[in-house]
């Protein structure tokens, strides 16, 4: 008896919704199973905005994937008519030898990406909202900007459904097992068979992927929205760029222009100051002292931003020891199972190209995209990432 589906996708958040789209676009019979409803706010793909940029300070190896992701994001906007990206430019700010600036410059040079280097005076002249110290510089990238995570997930789900994928919400996978040449997946409602399984569990990776040897630390992260002190106009996308800003101690903050209309403010967050948590126990309440610490930090670099605190929301990172992703065939089930996890707080800008890679791996067993950096074997002996302050 042949299996009911070609591919079952577990988790329909950022990565899984993109996989469901790319698989069904190639004619595969797809079943998607999601623990919560469509486009929810309990994982890692919510909060109204995500930064995208090409001069990638994390590693130049990501650049070809970013170039492809930009094309696919364009296709997605065109195919669905949704607002997916606002590319108003961005700056990576810090001392010249900081990871943020030196790393971005390395990627820009290695891949010949259009960019400009700005000294502190030029940063202040072009972007009057930003007040860098005299020893800080910026790499400016015209193509940087922001993505709309909820619209992206909704667009991928919409296309997948249109292409015949069957998507079940509020139906978590309980377990799976190898079955004949493929897999069998169990939920509380039913069990399903397929030739291939694609697991995109986000912050549930430590629970669902215990057997791939990836020590993944789940972190509680907070996003803050402030109403700027002197009105929102200087913070509109035409005046205020997205930024990643590293201080002399290596602490990075990032933020966005005011994109949601007057009164809804501009969003800012610390990049990596998370605390360890689990999806079951995460504290969704944001404390007064956390808000004060964020406002204090911002008054040093964007003094007009922390005018009035509007709201905050929590989200989860799934961080690997080297902060690189895990995208691969399952080491113990290389013929039938593909995994994508450990996106370490910087995965959203890659969502559509990860969908394409997962479809390649599930349907052909291989991909032409460069994913060597994401092999789980590199982490086999690594300890779980330690607590950061
Ligand atoms: C505050 C914050 C800011 C960020 N900023 C940026 C940024 O500026 N730029 C950037 O590129 N990236 C950013 N990221 C990272 C990026 O958003 C994530 O890497 C990305 O969203 C991860 O997608 P995912 O599909 O792995 O996880 P998710 O979108 O959370 O999807 C996982 C899904 O699996 C489902 N699931 C879990 N268990 C089961 C089960 N048993 N059965 C069925 N379904 C299940 C979950 O319900 C969930 O829907 C940020 C993340 C956070 C939290």
Short mmCIF file of C-alpha atoms and ligand atoms in Angstrom, two decimals:
data_model
loop_
_atom_site.label_atom_id
_atom_site.label_comp_id
_atom_site.label_asym_id
_atom_site.label_seq_id
_atom_site.Cartn_x
_atom_site.Cartn_y
_atom_site.Cartn_z
CA UNK A 1 0.00 0.00 0.00
CA UNK A 2 1.50 3.37 -0.93
CA UNK A 3 1.57 6.12 1.69
CA UNK A 4 -1.22 8.67 1.74
CA UNK A 5 1.09 11.66 1.34
CA UNK A 6 4.39 12.34 -0.37
CA UNK A 7 5.53 14.62 2.45
CA UNK A 8 4.31 15.49 5.94
CA UNK A 9 5.55 18.85 7.29
CA UNK A 10 5.59 19.28 11.08
CA UNK A 11 5.25 22.88 12.29
CA UNK A 12 3.71 25.56 10.06
CA UNK A 13 5.59 28.57 11.42
CA UNK A 14 8.20 30.46 9.39
CA UNK A 15 10.13 27.52 7.93
CA UNK A 16 7.37 24.91 7.77
CA UNK A 17 4.89 27.17 5.96
CA UNK A 18 7.58 27.95 3.37
CA UNK A 19 8.36 24.23 2.98
CA UNK A 20 4.65 23.44 2.51
CA UNK A 21 4.50 26.07 -0.23
CA UNK A 22 7.62 24.94 -2.12
CA UNK A 23 6.72 21.25 -1.85
CA UNK A 24 3.14 21.71 -3.06
CA UNK A 25 4.30 24.06 -5.85
CA UNK A 26 6.33 21.12 -7.20
CA UNK A 27 3.26 18.89 -7.21
CA UNK A 28 3.93 16.90 -4.02
CA UNK A 29 0.95 15.66 -1.98
CA UNK A 30 1.58 17.54 1.27
CA UNK A 31 0.09 17.29 4.75
CA UNK A 32 1.05 20.06 7.17
CA UNK A 33 0.47 19.63 10.91
CA UNK A 34 0.60 22.61 13.28
CA UNK A 35 0.25 22.63 17.05
CA UNK A 36 -1.50 26.03 17.17
CA UNK A 37 -3.67 28.07 14.77
CA UNK A 38 -2.42 29.70 11.56
CA UNK A 39 -0.03 32.68 12.12
CA UNK A 40 0.11 32.51 15.93
CA UNK A 41 2.28 34.40 18.41
CA UNK A 42 3.55 31.57 20.61
CA UNK A 43 6.67 30.58 18.66
CA UNK A 44 9.34 32.63 16.90
CA UNK A 45 7.63 34.23 13.88
CA UNK A 46 5.54 37.13 15.21
CA UNK A 47 5.96 40.76 16.30
CA UNK A 48 5.26 42.72 13.10
CA UNK A 49 8.81 43.06 11.73
CA UNK A 50 12.10 41.26 11.10
CA UNK A 51 15.35 42.73 9.83
CA UNK A 52 16.75 41.63 6.50
CA UNK A 53 20.22 42.55 5.21
CA UNK A 54 22.81 41.14 2.83
CA UNK A 55 26.22 42.28 4.16
CA UNK A 56 25.99 39.52 6.68
CA UNK A 57 28.30 40.01 9.66
CA UNK A 58 27.60 36.49 10.96
CA UNK A 59 29.42 34.80 8.02
CA UNK A 60 29.86 35.46 4.28
CA UNK A 61 28.65 31.89 3.64
CA UNK A 62 25.08 33.13 4.17
CA UNK A 63 25.22 35.68 1.33
CA UNK A 64 24.25 33.44 -1.63
CA UNK A 65 21.27 32.20 0.39
CA UNK A 66 20.26 35.80 1.10
CA UNK A 67 20.45 36.75 -2.56
CA UNK A 68 18.08 33.89 -3.36
CA UNK A 69 15.80 34.75 -0.40
CA UNK A 70 15.42 38.31 -1.74
CA UNK A 71 14.21 36.92 -5.09
CA UNK A 72 11.79 34.54 -3.42
CA UNK A 73 10.41 37.26 -1.11
CA UNK A 74 9.71 39.31 -4.24
CA UNK A 75 7.90 36.36 -5.83
CA UNK A 76 5.85 35.88 -2.67
CA UNK A 77 4.68 39.50 -2.60
CA UNK A 78 3.81 39.35 -6.27
CA UNK A 79 1.93 36.04 -6.00
CA UNK A 80 -0.20 37.08 -3.01
CA UNK A 81 -0.43 40.89 -3.22
CA UNK A 82 0.59 41.14 0.46
CA UNK A 83 3.06 43.59 1.97
CA UNK A 84 6.06 41.33 2.62
CA UNK A 85 9.13 43.63 2.66
CA UNK A 86 9.91 47.32 3.20
CA UNK A 87 13.47 47.87 2.01
CA UNK A 88 14.31 51.40 3.14
CA UNK A 89 18.02 50.84 3.87
CA UNK A 90 19.94 49.87 6.96
CA UNK A 91 23.09 50.59 8.97
CA UNK A 92 25.40 48.27 10.91
CA UNK A 93 26.90 50.54 13.54
CA UNK A 94 29.84 50.12 15.93
CA UNK A 95 33.56 50.57 16.22
CA UNK A 96 35.40 49.69 13.01
CA UNK A 97 36.74 46.48 14.58
CA UNK A 98 33.40 45.39 16.08
CA UNK A 99 31.90 42.12 14.85
CA UNK A 100 28.91 44.01 13.45
CA UNK A 101 30.91 46.45 11.30
CA UNK A 102 33.99 44.36 10.43
CA UNK A 103 31.88 41.27 9.72
CA UNK A 104 29.43 43.17 7.51
CA UNK A 105 32.29 44.76 5.58
CA UNK A 106 33.93 41.39 5.04
CA UNK A 107 30.73 39.95 3.52
CA UNK A 108 30.16 43.07 1.39
CA UNK A 109 33.71 42.89 -0.01
CA UNK A 110 33.75 39.14 -0.50
CA UNK A 111 30.48 39.21 -2.46
CA UNK A 112 30.89 42.62 -4.04
CA UNK A 113 27.67 43.90 -2.46
CA UNK A 114 26.79 47.59 -2.88
CA UNK A 115 27.54 49.41 0.39
CA UNK A 116 28.93 52.65 1.81
CA UNK A 117 31.08 53.25 4.87
CA UNK A 118 29.94 56.26 6.94
CA UNK A 119 31.90 57.98 9.71
CA UNK A 120 30.12 59.29 12.80
CA UNK A 121 29.56 62.74 11.36
CA UNK A 122 28.09 61.34 8.14
CA UNK A 123 25.81 59.00 10.08
CA UNK A 124 24.43 61.99 12.05
CA UNK A 125 24.01 64.04 8.88
CA UNK A 126 22.11 61.39 6.95
CA UNK A 127 20.12 59.96 9.84
CA UNK A 128 19.51 62.68 12.42
CA UNK A 129 17.71 60.24 14.74
CA UNK A 130 21.04 58.40 15.31
CA UNK A 131 23.72 59.87 17.61
CA UNK A 132 26.83 57.67 17.31
CA UNK A 133 29.95 58.29 19.39
CA UNK A 134 32.89 59.85 17.54
CA UNK A 135 34.72 56.51 17.31
CA UNK A 136 31.74 54.70 15.76
CA UNK A 137 31.21 54.09 12.05
CA UNK A 138 28.52 52.36 9.98
CA UNK A 139 28.21 50.17 6.96
CA UNK A 140 25.18 51.45 5.06
CA UNK A 141 23.30 49.05 2.84
CA UNK A 142 20.55 50.36 0.62
CA UNK A 143 18.91 46.95 0.19
CA UNK A 144 18.54 46.28 3.92
CA UNK A 145 15.13 46.69 5.46
CA UNK A 146 12.38 44.76 7.12
CA UNK A 147 10.08 41.82 6.50
CA UNK A 148 6.56 41.31 7.77
CA UNK A 149 6.64 37.90 9.52
CA UNK A 150 2.89 37.40 9.95
CA UNK A 151 2.19 38.34 6.31
CA UNK A 152 4.99 36.03 5.16
CA UNK A 153 3.62 33.02 7.03
CA UNK A 154 0.06 33.81 5.91
CA UNK A 155 1.22 34.15 2.28
CA UNK A 156 3.02 30.80 2.33
CA UNK A 157 0.00 29.08 3.91
CA UNK A 158 -2.29 30.69 1.33
CA UNK A 159 -0.18 29.49 -1.60
CA UNK A 160 0.25 26.01 -0.13
CA UNK A 161 -3.51 25.66 0.29
CA UNK A 162 -4.11 26.96 -3.22
CA UNK A 163 -1.68 24.33 -4.55
CA UNK A 164 -3.57 21.51 -2.82
CA UNK A 165 -1.63 21.06 0.45
CA UNK A 166 -3.77 19.79 3.32
CA UNK A 167 -3.05 21.88 6.41
CA UNK A 168 -4.30 20.81 9.84
CA UNK A 169 -4.13 23.35 12.66
CA UNK A 170 -4.48 22.67 16.40
CA UNK A 171 -3.25 19.15 15.62
CA UNK A 172 0.24 18.59 17.07
CA UNK A 173 2.31 15.58 16.16
CA UNK A 174 2.70 13.37 19.22
CA UNK A 175 5.33 11.06 17.74
CA UNK A 176 6.51 9.49 14.50
CA UNK A 177 8.18 6.25 13.50
CA UNK A 178 9.78 4.75 10.40
CA UNK A 179 7.13 2.88 8.44
CA UNK A 180 7.88 0.77 5.35
CA UNK A 181 9.99 3.05 3.11
CA UNK A 182 8.75 6.20 4.79
CA UNK A 183 7.24 7.39 8.05
CA UNK A 184 4.07 7.21 10.11
CA UNK A 185 3.02 10.24 12.15
CA UNK A 186 0.64 10.12 15.11
CA UNK A 187 -1.57 12.90 16.45
CA UNK A 188 -4.39 12.74 19.02
CA UNK A 189 -6.87 12.58 16.11
CA UNK A 190 -5.32 10.15 13.64
CA UNK A 191 -2.17 8.66 12.14
CA UNK A 192 -0.81 9.43 8.70
CA UNK A 193 1.77 7.84 6.41
CA UNK A 194 4.13 9.53 3.98
CA UNK A 195 7.28 8.87 2.02
CA UNK A 196 9.03 11.87 3.59
CA UNK A 197 8.88 13.83 6.84
CA UNK A 198 10.07 17.44 7.22
CA UNK A 199 10.36 18.66 10.83
CA UNK A 200 10.42 22.44 11.44
CA UNK A 201 9.75 22.62 15.18
CA UNK A 202 11.19 26.05 16.13
CA UNK A 203 11.56 26.27 19.91
CA UNK A 204 10.14 22.77 20.32
CA UNK A 205 13.33 21.27 18.81
CA UNK A 206 14.76 20.04 22.14
CA UNK A 207 11.55 18.03 22.57
CA UNK A 208 10.96 16.82 18.99
CA UNK A 209 14.54 16.33 17.83
CA UNK A 210 16.25 14.79 20.84
CA UNK A 211 17.98 12.26 18.59
CA UNK A 212 19.94 14.52 16.20
CA UNK A 213 22.55 15.58 18.75
CA UNK A 214 21.97 19.32 18.47
CA UNK A 215 22.30 21.13 21.80
CA UNK A 216 19.78 23.91 21.27
CA UNK A 217 19.21 26.56 23.95
CA UNK A 218 15.72 28.14 23.98
CA UNK A 219 15.87 31.82 24.93
CA UNK A 220 13.21 34.29 26.01
CA UNK A 221 13.61 37.51 24.04
CA UNK A 222 11.70 40.77 24.44
CA UNK A 223 10.61 43.27 21.76
CA UNK A 224 9.76 46.84 22.89
CA UNK A 225 7.72 49.54 21.17
CA UNK A 226 8.30 53.20 22.10
CA UNK A 227 6.56 56.35 20.95
CA UNK A 228 9.42 58.75 20.00
CA UNK A 229 9.81 61.91 22.12
CA UNK A 230 9.40 64.50 19.38
CA UNK A 231 6.79 62.88 17.20
CA UNK A 232 6.93 59.96 14.82
CA UNK A 233 7.89 61.78 11.61
CA UNK A 234 11.71 61.49 11.99
CA UNK A 235 11.18 57.77 12.61
CA UNK A 236 9.24 57.01 9.43
CA UNK A 237 10.94 54.58 7.00
CA UNK A 238 12.02 57.38 4.62
CA UNK A 239 13.97 59.07 7.47
CA UNK A 240 15.04 56.30 9.83
CA UNK A 241 16.83 53.09 8.75
CA UNK A 242 16.82 49.64 10.29
CA UNK A 243 19.97 49.24 12.36
CA UNK A 244 22.09 46.74 14.25
CA UNK A 245 24.21 48.69 16.72
CA UNK A 246 27.04 47.18 18.74
CA UNK A 247 28.44 49.06 21.74
CA UNK A 248 31.99 48.96 23.13
CA UNK A 249 31.08 45.91 25.27
CA UNK A 250 29.83 43.87 22.31
CA UNK A 251 26.14 44.34 23.25
CA UNK A 252 24.00 44.58 20.11
CA UNK A 253 20.63 46.31 19.81
CA UNK A 254 18.57 46.45 16.65
CA UNK A 255 15.51 48.38 15.63
CA UNK A 256 13.07 49.49 13.02
CA UNK A 257 11.41 52.61 11.69
CA UNK A 258 7.83 53.41 12.76
CA UNK A 259 5.86 51.36 10.24
CA UNK A 260 2.45 50.88 11.77
CA UNK A 261 1.10 54.41 11.64
CA UNK A 262 1.06 57.27 14.13
CA UNK A 263 0.64 56.20 17.74
CA UNK A 264 2.07 52.70 17.30
CA UNK A 265 5.71 53.67 17.76
CA UNK A 266 9.00 52.10 16.68
CA UNK A 267 10.29 48.68 17.74
CA UNK A 268 13.66 47.98 19.33
CA UNK A 269 15.27 44.96 21.03
CA UNK A 270 18.52 43.53 22.31
CA UNK A 271 19.91 41.01 19.82
CA UNK A 272 21.26 38.41 22.21
CA UNK A 273 20.42 39.29 25.79
CA UNK A 274 18.04 36.38 26.26
CA UNK A 275 17.38 34.19 29.27
CA UNK A 276 16.98 30.43 29.06
CA UNK A 277 13.41 29.16 28.94
CA UNK A 278 11.14 26.51 27.42
CA UNK A 279 7.98 26.92 25.32
CA UNK A 280 5.96 25.58 28.25
CA UNK A 281 7.41 27.80 30.97
CA UNK A 282 8.27 31.08 29.19
CA UNK A 283 7.34 34.15 31.26
CA UNK A 284 5.34 36.38 28.88
CA UNK A 285 5.20 39.27 31.38
CA UNK A 286 7.76 42.02 30.73
CA UNK A 287 9.00 43.63 33.94
CA UNK A 288 9.38 47.32 34.67
CA UNK A 289 13.17 46.98 35.10
CA UNK A 290 13.52 45.33 31.68
CA UNK A 291 11.71 48.26 30.06
CA UNK A 292 13.90 50.72 31.97
CA UNK A 293 17.09 48.91 30.91
CA UNK A 294 16.04 49.05 27.24
CA UNK A 295 15.10 52.75 27.46
CA UNK A 296 18.41 53.57 29.21
CA UNK A 297 20.42 51.76 26.57
CA UNK A 298 18.60 53.52 23.72
CA UNK A 299 18.96 56.97 25.19
CA UNK A 300 22.72 56.58 24.61
CA UNK A 301 22.38 56.08 20.83
CA UNK A 302 18.89 57.21 19.73
CA UNK A 303 17.93 59.70 22.45
CA UNK A 304 14.54 60.64 20.94
CA UNK A 305 13.33 57.05 20.73
CA UNK A 306 12.45 56.11 24.31
CA UNK A 307 9.76 58.78 24.70
CA UNK A 308 6.72 56.85 25.88
CA UNK A 309 6.76 53.09 26.39
CA UNK A 310 3.85 51.57 24.45
CA UNK A 311 4.06 47.79 24.71
CA UNK A 312 6.37 44.79 24.81
CA UNK A 313 6.08 41.19 23.66
CA UNK A 314 8.14 38.03 24.13
CA UNK A 315 9.43 35.62 21.50
CA UNK A 316 11.81 32.64 21.51
CA UNK A 317 15.23 32.07 19.94
CA UNK A 318 16.51 28.50 19.42
CA UNK A 319 20.24 29.00 19.70
CA UNK A 320 22.95 26.51 18.71
CA UNK A 321 26.45 26.71 20.23
CA UNK A 322 27.93 28.41 17.12
CA UNK A 323 24.73 30.35 16.27
CA UNK A 324 24.56 28.72 12.83
CA UNK A 325 21.43 26.90 11.62
CA UNK A 326 20.73 23.19 11.37
CA UNK A 327 19.30 22.18 7.97
CA UNK A 328 19.95 18.60 6.90
CA UNK A 329 18.75 15.09 6.34
CA UNK A 330 18.21 13.42 9.71
CA UNK A 331 21.49 11.63 10.55
CA UNK A 332 19.69 8.45 11.69
CA UNK A 333 17.01 8.50 8.94
CA UNK A 334 18.77 10.05 5.94
CA UNK A 335 16.37 8.59 3.36
CA UNK A 336 13.09 9.82 4.77
CA UNK A 337 13.46 12.65 7.30
CA UNK A 338 14.65 16.26 6.90
CA UNK A 339 15.13 18.71 9.78
CA UNK A 340 15.37 22.51 10.05
CA UNK A 341 15.99 24.03 13.48
CA UNK A 342 18.40 26.09 15.59
CA UNK A 343 17.84 29.33 13.67
CA UNK A 344 19.55 31.16 16.56
CA UNK A 345 17.62 34.43 16.34
CA UNK A 346 18.52 35.26 12.73
CA UNK A 347 16.50 32.87 10.58
CA UNK A 348 13.55 34.85 9.36
CA UNK A 349 15.27 36.59 6.45
CA UNK A 350 16.03 33.09 5.06
CA UNK A 351 12.50 31.69 5.36
CA UNK A 352 11.66 31.26 1.64
CA UNK A 353 15.07 29.88 0.68
CA UNK A 354 14.90 27.43 3.60
CA UNK A 355 11.51 26.35 2.20
CA UNK A 356 13.16 25.79 -1.17
CA UNK A 357 16.06 23.82 0.38
CA UNK A 358 13.69 21.63 2.42
CA UNK A 359 11.68 20.85 -0.72
CA UNK A 360 14.93 19.95 -2.53
CA UNK A 361 16.07 17.65 0.28
CA UNK A 362 12.71 15.94 0.75
CA UNK A 363 12.04 15.39 -2.97
CA UNK A 364 15.54 14.75 -4.36
CA UNK A 365 17.70 13.97 -1.32
CA UNK A 366 20.08 16.84 -2.11
CA UNK A 367 20.20 20.57 -2.85
CA UNK A 368 22.32 22.85 -5.00
CA UNK A 369 22.24 25.51 -2.26
CA UNK A 370 25.38 25.76 -0.08
CA UNK A 371 24.27 24.30 3.27
CA UNK A 372 27.55 22.76 4.46
CA UNK A 373 27.66 25.19 7.41
CA UNK A 374 24.36 23.79 8.71
CA UNK A 375 25.27 20.09 9.13
CA UNK A 376 24.33 18.79 12.59
CA UNK A 377 27.52 16.70 12.82
CA UNK A 378 29.54 19.87 13.57
CA UNK A 379 27.65 20.19 16.88
CA UNK A 380 27.75 16.58 17.99
CA UNK A 381 30.40 17.15 20.63
CA UNK A 382 29.55 20.75 21.49
CA UNK A 383 28.17 21.67 24.92
CA UNK A 384 24.86 23.59 25.11
CA UNK A 385 25.47 27.33 24.77
CA UNK A 386 26.10 28.93 28.16
CA UNK A 387 23.97 31.67 29.69
CA UNK A 388 24.57 35.10 28.22
CA UNK A 389 24.17 38.31 30.10
C1 LIG B 1 12.26 38.64 19.09
C2 LIG B 1 12.77 37.99 17.84
C3 LIG B 1 13.36 38.79 16.89
C4 LIG B 1 13.89 38.23 15.73
N1 LIG B 1 14.42 39.06 14.79
C5 LIG B 1 14.87 38.56 13.63
C6 LIG B 1 15.30 39.42 12.61
O1 LIG B 1 15.26 40.65 12.76
N2 LIG B 1 15.74 38.88 11.45
C7 LIG B 1 15.78 37.53 11.24
O2 LIG B 1 16.20 37.10 10.17
N3 LIG B 1 15.35 36.67 12.21
C8 LIG B 1 14.90 37.16 13.38
N4 LIG B 1 14.42 36.32 14.35
C9 LIG B 1 14.51 34.86 14.17
C10 LIG B 1 13.42 34.29 13.31
O3 LIG B 1 12.20 34.94 13.56
C11 LIG B 1 13.35 32.80 13.57
O4 LIG B 1 14.62 32.23 13.24
C12 LIG B 1 12.28 32.11 12.73
O5 LIG B 1 11.03 32.75 12.89
C13 LIG B 1 12.17 30.65 13.15
O6 LIG B 1 11.15 30.00 12.39
P1 LIG B 1 10.75 28.50 12.74
O7 LIG B 1 9.86 28.03 11.66
O8 LIG B 1 11.98 27.73 13.08
O9 LIG B 1 9.93 28.62 14.14
P2 LIG B 1 8.38 28.95 14.34
O10 LIG B 1 7.94 30.00 13.40
O11 LIG B 1 8.16 29.16 15.79
O12 LIG B 1 7.66 27.61 13.86
C14 LIG B 1 7.73 26.39 14.58
C15 LIG B 1 6.33 25.82 14.57
O13 LIG B 1 6.32 24.46 14.98
C16 LIG B 1 5.09 24.25 15.65
N5 LIG B 1 5.19 23.01 16.41
C17 LIG B 1 6.00 22.76 17.49
N6 LIG B 1 5.80 21.48 17.91
C18 LIG B 1 4.89 20.92 17.09
C19 LIG B 1 4.27 19.62 17.02
N7 LIG B 1 4.57 18.66 17.90
N8 LIG B 1 3.37 19.39 16.03
C20 LIG B 1 3.04 20.36 15.14
N9 LIG B 1 3.58 21.61 15.17
C21 LIG B 1 4.49 21.87 16.13
C22 LIG B 1 4.96 25.50 16.51
O14 LIG B 1 3.65 25.70 16.98
C23 LIG B 1 5.39 26.57 15.51
O15 LIG B 1 4.30 27.10 14.79
C24 LIG B 1 13.85 36.83 15.52
C25 LIG B 1 13.23 36.02 16.48
C26 LIG B 1 12.69 36.60 17.63
C27 LIG B 1 12.05 35.70 18.63
#
